[in-house]
Coordinates of C-alpha atoms in Angstrom, one line a residue:
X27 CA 59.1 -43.4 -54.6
X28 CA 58.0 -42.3 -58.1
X29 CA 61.4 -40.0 -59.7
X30 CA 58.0 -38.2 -61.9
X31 CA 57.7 -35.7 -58.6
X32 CA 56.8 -33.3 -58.1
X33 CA 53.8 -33.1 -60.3
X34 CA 52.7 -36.4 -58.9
X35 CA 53.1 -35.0 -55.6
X36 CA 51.7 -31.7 -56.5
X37 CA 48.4 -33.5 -58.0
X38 CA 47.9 -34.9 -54.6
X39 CA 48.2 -31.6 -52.7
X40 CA 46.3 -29.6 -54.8
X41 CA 43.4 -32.7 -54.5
X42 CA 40.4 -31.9 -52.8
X43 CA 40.6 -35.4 -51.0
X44 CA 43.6 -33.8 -49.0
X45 CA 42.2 -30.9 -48.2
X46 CA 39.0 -32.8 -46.8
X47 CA 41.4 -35.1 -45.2
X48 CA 43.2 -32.2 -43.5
X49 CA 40.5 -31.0 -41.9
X50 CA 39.4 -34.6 -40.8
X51 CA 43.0 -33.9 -38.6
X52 CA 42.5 -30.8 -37.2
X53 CA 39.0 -31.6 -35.9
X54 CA 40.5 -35.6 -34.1
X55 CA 43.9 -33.3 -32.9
X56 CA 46.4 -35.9 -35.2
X57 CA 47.6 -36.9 -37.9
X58 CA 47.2 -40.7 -38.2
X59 CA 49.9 -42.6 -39.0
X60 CA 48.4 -44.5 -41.9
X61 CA 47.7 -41.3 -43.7
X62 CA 51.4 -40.0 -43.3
X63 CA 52.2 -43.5 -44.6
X64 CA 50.0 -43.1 -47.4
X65 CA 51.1 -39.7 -48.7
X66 CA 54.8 -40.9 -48.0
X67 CA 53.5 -43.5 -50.3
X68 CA 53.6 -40.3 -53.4
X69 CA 57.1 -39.4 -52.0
X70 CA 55.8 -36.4 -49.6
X71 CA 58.7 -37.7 -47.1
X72 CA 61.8 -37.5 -49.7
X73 CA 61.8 -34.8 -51.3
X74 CA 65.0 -33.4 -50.0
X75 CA 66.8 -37.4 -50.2
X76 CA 68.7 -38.0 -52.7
X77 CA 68.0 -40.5 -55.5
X78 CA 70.6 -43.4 -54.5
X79 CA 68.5 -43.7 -51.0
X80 CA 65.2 -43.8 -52.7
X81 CA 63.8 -40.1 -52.8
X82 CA 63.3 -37.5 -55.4
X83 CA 66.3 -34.8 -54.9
X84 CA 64.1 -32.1 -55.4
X85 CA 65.3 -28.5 -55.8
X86 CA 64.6 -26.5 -52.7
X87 CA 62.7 -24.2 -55.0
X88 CA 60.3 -27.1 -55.6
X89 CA 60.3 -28.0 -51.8
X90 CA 59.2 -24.9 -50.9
X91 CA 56.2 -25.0 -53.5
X92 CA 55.3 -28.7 -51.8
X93 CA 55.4 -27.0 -48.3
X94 CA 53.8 -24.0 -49.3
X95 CA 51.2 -26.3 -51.0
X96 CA 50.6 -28.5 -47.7
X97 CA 50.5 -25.5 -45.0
X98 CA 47.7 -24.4 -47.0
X99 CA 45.4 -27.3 -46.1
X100 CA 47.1 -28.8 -43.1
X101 CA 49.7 -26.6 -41.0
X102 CA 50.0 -29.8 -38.9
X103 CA 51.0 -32.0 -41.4
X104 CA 53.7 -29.4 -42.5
X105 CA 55.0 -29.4 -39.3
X106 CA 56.2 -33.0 -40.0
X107 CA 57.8 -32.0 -43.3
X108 CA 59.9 -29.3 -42.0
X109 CA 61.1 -31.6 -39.0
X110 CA 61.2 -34.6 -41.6
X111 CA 63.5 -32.6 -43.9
X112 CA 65.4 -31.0 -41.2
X113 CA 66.5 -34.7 -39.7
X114 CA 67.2 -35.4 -43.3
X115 CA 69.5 -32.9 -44.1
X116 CA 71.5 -33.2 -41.2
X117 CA 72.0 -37.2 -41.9
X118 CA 72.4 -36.6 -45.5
X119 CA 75.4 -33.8 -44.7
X120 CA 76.6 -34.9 -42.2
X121 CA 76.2 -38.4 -40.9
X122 CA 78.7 -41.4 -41.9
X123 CA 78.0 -43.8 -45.0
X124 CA 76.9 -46.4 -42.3
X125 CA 73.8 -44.5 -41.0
X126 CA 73.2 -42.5 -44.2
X127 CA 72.9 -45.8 -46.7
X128 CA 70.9 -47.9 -43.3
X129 CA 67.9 -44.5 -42.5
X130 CA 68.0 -42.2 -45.2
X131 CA 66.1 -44.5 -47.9
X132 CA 63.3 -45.4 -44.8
X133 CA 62.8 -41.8 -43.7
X134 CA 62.1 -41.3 -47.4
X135 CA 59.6 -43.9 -48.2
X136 CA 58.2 -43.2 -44.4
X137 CA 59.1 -46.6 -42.7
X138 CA 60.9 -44.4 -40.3
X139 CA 59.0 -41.1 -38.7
X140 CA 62.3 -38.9 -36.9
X141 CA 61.9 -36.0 -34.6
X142 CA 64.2 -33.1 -34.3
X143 CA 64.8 -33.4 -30.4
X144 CA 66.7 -29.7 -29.3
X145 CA 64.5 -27.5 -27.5
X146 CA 64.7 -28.2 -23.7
X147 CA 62.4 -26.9 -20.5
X148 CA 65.0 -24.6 -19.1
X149 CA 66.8 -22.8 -22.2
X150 CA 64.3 -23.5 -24.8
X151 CA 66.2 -24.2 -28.3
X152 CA 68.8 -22.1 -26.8
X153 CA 71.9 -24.3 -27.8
X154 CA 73.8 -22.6 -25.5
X155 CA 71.7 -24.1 -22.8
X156 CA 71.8 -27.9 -23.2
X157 CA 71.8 -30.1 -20.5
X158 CA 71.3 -33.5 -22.5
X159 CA 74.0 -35.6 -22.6
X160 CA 75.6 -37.9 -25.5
X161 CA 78.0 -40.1 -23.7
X162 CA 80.0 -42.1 -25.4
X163 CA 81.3 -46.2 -24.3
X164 CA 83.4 -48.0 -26.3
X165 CA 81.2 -48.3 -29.7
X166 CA 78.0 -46.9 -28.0
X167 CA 76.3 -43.5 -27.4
X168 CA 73.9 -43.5 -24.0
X169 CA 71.8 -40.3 -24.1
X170 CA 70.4 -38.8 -21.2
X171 CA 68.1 -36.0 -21.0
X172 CA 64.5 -34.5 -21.5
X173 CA 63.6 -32.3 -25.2
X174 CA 60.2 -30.8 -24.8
X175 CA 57.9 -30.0 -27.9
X176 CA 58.5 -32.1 -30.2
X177 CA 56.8 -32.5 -34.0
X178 CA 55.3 -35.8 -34.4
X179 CA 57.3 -36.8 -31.3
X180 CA 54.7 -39.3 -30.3
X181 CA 54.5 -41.5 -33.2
X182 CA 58.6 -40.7 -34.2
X183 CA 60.5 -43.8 -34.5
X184 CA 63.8 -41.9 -33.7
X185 CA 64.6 -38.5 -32.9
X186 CA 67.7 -36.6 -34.0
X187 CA 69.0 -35.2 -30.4
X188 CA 71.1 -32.7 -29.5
X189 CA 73.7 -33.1 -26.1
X190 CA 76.7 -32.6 -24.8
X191 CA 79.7 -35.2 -25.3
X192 CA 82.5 -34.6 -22.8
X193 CA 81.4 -30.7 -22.4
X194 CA 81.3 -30.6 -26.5
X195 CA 77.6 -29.9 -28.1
X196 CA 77.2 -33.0 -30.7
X197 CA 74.2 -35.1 -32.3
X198 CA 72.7 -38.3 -32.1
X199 CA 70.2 -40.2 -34.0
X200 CA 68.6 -42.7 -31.1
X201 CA 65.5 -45.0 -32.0
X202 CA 62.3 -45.1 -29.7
X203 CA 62.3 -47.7 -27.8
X204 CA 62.5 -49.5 -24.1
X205 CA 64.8 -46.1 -22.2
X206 CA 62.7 -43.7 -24.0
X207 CA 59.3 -42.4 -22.7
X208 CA 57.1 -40.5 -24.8
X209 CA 54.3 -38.3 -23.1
X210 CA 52.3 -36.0 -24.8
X211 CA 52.2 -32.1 -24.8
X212 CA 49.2 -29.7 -24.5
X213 CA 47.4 -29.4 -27.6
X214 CA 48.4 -26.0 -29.0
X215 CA 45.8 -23.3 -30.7
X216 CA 47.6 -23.8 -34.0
X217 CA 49.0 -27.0 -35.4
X218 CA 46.9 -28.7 -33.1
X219 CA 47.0 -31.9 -35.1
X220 CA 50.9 -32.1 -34.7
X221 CA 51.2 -35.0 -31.8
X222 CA 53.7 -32.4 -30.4
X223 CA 55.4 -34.7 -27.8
X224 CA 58.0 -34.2 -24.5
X225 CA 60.4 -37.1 -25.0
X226 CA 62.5 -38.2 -22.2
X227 CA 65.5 -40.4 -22.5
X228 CA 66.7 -42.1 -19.5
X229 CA 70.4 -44.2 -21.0
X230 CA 68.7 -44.8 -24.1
X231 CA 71.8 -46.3 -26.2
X232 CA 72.3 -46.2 -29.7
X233 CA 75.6 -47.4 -31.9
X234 CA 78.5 -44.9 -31.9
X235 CA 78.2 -45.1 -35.9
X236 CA 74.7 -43.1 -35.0
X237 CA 76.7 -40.1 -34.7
X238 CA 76.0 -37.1 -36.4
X239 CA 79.1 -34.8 -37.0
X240 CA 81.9 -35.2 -34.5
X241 CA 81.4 -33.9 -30.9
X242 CA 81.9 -29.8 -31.0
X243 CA 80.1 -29.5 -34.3
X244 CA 76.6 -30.4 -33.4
X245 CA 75.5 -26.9 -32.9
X246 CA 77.7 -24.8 -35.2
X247 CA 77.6 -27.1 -38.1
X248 CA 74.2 -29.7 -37.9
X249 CA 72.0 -27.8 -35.6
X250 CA 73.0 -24.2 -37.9
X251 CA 72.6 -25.7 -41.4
X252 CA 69.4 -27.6 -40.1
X253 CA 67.9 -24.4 -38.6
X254 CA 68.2 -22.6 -41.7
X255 CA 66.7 -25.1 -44.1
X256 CA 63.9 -25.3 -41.2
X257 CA 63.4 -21.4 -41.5
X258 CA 63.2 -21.8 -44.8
X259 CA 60.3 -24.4 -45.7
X260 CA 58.4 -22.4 -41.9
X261 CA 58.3 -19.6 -44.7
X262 CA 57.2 -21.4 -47.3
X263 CA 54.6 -23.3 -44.9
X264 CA 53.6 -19.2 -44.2
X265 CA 53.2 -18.4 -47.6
X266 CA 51.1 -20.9 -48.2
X267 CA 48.7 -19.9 -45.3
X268 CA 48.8 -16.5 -46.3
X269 CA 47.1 -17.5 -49.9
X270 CA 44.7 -19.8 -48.5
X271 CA 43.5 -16.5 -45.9
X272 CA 43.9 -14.6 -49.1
X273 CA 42.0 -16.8 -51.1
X274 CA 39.1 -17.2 -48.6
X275 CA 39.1 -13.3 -48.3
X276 CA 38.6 -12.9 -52.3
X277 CA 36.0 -15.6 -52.4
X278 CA 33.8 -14.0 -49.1
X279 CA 34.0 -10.1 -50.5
X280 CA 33.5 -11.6 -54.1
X281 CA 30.0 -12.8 -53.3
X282 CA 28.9 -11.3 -50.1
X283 CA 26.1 -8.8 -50.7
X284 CA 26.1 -5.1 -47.9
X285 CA 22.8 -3.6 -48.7
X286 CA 22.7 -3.2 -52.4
X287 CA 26.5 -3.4 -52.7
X288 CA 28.7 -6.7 -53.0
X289 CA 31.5 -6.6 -50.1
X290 CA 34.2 -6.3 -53.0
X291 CA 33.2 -3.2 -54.1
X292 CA 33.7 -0.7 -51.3
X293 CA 36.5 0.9 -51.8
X294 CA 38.3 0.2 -48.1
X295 CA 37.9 -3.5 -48.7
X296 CA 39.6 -3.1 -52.1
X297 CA 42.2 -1.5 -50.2
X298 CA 42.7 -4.4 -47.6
X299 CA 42.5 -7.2 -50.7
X300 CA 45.4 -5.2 -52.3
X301 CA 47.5 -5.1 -49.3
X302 CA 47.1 -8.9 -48.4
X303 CA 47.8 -10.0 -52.0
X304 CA 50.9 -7.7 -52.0
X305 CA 52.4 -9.1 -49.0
X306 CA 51.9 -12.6 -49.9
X307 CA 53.1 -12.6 -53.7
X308 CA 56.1 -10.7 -52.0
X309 CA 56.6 -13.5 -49.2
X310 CA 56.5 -16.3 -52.1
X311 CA 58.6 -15.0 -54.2
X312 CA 61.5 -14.1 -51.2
X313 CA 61.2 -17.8 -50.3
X314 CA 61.6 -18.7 -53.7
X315 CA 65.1 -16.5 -53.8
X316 CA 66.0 -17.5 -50.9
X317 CA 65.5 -21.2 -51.5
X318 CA 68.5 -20.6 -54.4
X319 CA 70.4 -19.3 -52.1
X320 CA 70.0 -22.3 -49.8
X321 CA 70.7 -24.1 -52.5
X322 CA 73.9 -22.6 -53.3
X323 CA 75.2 -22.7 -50.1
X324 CA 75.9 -18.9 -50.3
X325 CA 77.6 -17.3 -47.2
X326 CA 74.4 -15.2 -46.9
X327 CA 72.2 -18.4 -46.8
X328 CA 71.6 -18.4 -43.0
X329 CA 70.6 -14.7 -42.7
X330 CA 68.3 -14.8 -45.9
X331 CA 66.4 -17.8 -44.4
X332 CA 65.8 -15.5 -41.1
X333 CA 64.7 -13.1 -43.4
X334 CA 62.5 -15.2 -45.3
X335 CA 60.6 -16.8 -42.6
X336 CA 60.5 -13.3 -40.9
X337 CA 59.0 -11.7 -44.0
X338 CA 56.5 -14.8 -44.5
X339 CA 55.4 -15.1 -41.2
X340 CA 54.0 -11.5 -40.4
X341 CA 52.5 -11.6 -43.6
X342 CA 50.7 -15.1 -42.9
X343 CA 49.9 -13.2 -39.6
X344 CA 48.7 -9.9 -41.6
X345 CA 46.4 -11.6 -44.2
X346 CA 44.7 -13.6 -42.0
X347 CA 43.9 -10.7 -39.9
X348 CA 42.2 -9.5 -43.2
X349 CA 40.7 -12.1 -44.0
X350 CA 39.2 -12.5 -40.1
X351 CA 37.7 -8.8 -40.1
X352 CA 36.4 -9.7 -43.8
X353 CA 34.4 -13.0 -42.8
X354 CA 33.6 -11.6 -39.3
X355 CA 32.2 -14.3 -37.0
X356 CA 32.0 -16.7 -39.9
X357 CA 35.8 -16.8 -40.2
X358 CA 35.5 -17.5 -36.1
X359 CA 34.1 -20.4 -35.8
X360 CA 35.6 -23.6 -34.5
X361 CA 35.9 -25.5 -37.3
X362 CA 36.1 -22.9 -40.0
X363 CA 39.1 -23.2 -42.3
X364 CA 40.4 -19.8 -41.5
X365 CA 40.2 -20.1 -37.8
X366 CA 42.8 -23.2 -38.4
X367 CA 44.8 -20.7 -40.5
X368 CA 44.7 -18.1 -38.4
X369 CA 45.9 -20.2 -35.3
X370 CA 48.6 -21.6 -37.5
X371 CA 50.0 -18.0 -38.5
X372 CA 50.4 -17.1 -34.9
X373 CA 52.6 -20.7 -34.0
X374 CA 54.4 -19.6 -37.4
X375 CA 55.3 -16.2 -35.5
X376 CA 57.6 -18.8 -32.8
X377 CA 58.6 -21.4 -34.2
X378 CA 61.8 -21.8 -36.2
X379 CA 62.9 -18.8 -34.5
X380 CA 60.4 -16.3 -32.9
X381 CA 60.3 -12.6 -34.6
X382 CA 62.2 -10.8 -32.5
X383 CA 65.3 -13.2 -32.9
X384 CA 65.3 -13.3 -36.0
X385 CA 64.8 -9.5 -36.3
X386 CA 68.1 -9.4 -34.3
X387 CA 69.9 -11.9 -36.7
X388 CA 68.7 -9.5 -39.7
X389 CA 69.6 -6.4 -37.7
X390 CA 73.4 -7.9 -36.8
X391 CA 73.9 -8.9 -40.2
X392 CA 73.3 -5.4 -41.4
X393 CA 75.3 -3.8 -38.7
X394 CA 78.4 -6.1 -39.2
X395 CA 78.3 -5.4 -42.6
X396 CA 78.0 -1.7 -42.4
X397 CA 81.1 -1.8 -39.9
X398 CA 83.1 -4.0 -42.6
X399 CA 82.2 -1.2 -45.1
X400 CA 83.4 1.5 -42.4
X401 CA 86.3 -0.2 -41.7
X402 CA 87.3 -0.2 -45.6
X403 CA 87.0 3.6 -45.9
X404 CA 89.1 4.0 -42.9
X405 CA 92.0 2.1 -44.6

């Protein structure tokens, strides 16, 4: 991993050998494996490791410029990042020295592909609704359950699971192998070059030192902090598809001739350009503010994140809208780059969180503190 990132990761992304590679992908439906190991390679995978275990310690603020930089050639491949990071983060917090100093330094240089295994058929990524269990005997965990959806499940070498232990939610970090059966899910509209997988674990067994947090934390404290760095770099992943639509739409009315009349200058398309480049400067500059507040652990971290991805999400979803009634049927076609971003906008809409969730997380936040404020006046 070179410590000169992100500029040497940044020349990469901004390369147009990676965009032409991305849309290699999306047209074969994956990611290869040797091209996640090549980009790993620049020190894609550790940007959010620390030094000591061999990645690059980035500032969030210049994670969420990678991510924002990848979405906007391959919302697949950013997929991997967020779930990458997410597994990270959670090992780098909160697991013991053991497993930290063993995975951390191979999920950075990408010897090691990890899933984040929570969502389940019957509750979704409703915590409160697990029905995987994390048993524990003598030094080992046995894990037993089903987790539907998952990133780059089908070529993960171990998946960061989420169970119960003895009626407590906890976490796990269990390798692929012999007890563990990977099938794959139906290719989706969007991302559909993410080797989403369903990932069954019949007593797969891992060493009780592959505990993440202690039992009764693993949703409160690792599944929380997790989900919020997740929503963050999901918004930055949406900012970054909102300026690639954006872009597309500035380059088609720039040059497309009506009549006598380039596309750009009728006044209603003016219009629509302004709107779609407002909404995305504002989304990247929230995730840029809110990626400090990450950063900073600040009380308000989790709600912000919610916010951010809320914000960035409708307006990947509202510029790509533009830029589809801009390019009409051009835009439409099956292997046209906005098609792929316009897909990717609407998985960006769920994932993470879908909007109307996280519109209830913004709106409680509000309504508790306006009821804290209420209750200070009455005093």
């Amino acid at each position: 991993m070179s410590v000169t990132a992100p500029e040497a990761v940044l020349d990469v992304l901004r390369g147009e050998q990676f965009a032409a590679r991305a849309t290699a992908w999306e047209r074969a439906g994956a990611v290869p494996r040797e091209d996640v190991e090549l980009l790993a390679g620049h020190g894609l995978l550790g940007l959010t490791v620390g030094t000591e275990h061999h990645g690059s310690d980035l500032s969030l603020v210049d994670v969420t410029e990678a991510h924002r930089l990848v979405a906007a050639a391959s919302p697949s491949l950013h997929s991997l990042l967020v779930v990458h990071a997410m597994v990270c983060h959670a090992l780098r917090r909160w697991a013991g020295r053991e497993t930290r100093d063993a995975v951390l330094p191979e999920l950075a240089t990408g010897r090691v592909l990890a899933a984040f295994a929570l969502t389940e058929t019957g509750g979704g990524a409703d915590a409160g609704a697990l029905t995987t269990r994390i048993d524990r005997d003598g030094g080992t965990l046995r894990v037993t359950g089903v987790k539907r959806w998952l990133s780059f499940g089908q070529i993960a070498d171990a998946y960061l699971v989420f169970g119960l232990t003895d009626g407590l939610d906890s976490c796990a970090l269990v390798d692929a192998g012999s007890a563990v059966r990977v099938e794959p899910e139906p290719r989706t509209a969007g991302l559909r070059a993410a080797r989403l997988a369903r990932v069954s674990f019949d007593g797969a067994t891992a060493p009780a030192a592959r505990a993440v947090g202690r039992p009764g934390t693993g949703i409160p404290f690792v599944a929380t902090s997790c989900l919020t760095l997740g929503r963050l770099c999901v918004a930055a992943g949406a900012a970054g598809i909102a300026q690639a639509a954006l872009d597309l739409a500035v380059g088609h009315a720039a040059t497309r001739s009506t009549g006598d009349r380039v596309l750009g200058d009728h006044q209603l398309v003016r219009g629509l350009l302004a709107d779609a480049a407002l909404a995305t400067e504002s989304a990247a500059l929230y995730v840029r503010s809110a990626a400090k507040e990450v950063e900073d652990r600040a009380p308000t971290a989790a709600v912000t994140a919610a916010r951010a991805k809320l914000l960035a999400s409708r307006a990947a979803s509202s510029v790509t809208a533009t830029a589809s009634r801009l390019l009409g049927a051009e835009g439409q076609t099956e292997h046209h780059p906005l098609a792929r971003l316009a897909a990717a906008a609407r998985v960006h809409e769920v994932i993470e969180g879908p909007t109307e969730v996280l519109q209830d997380v913004v709106a409680t936040a509000l309504l508790r503190n306006q009821g804290a404020a209420g209750k200070g006046k009455q005093r």
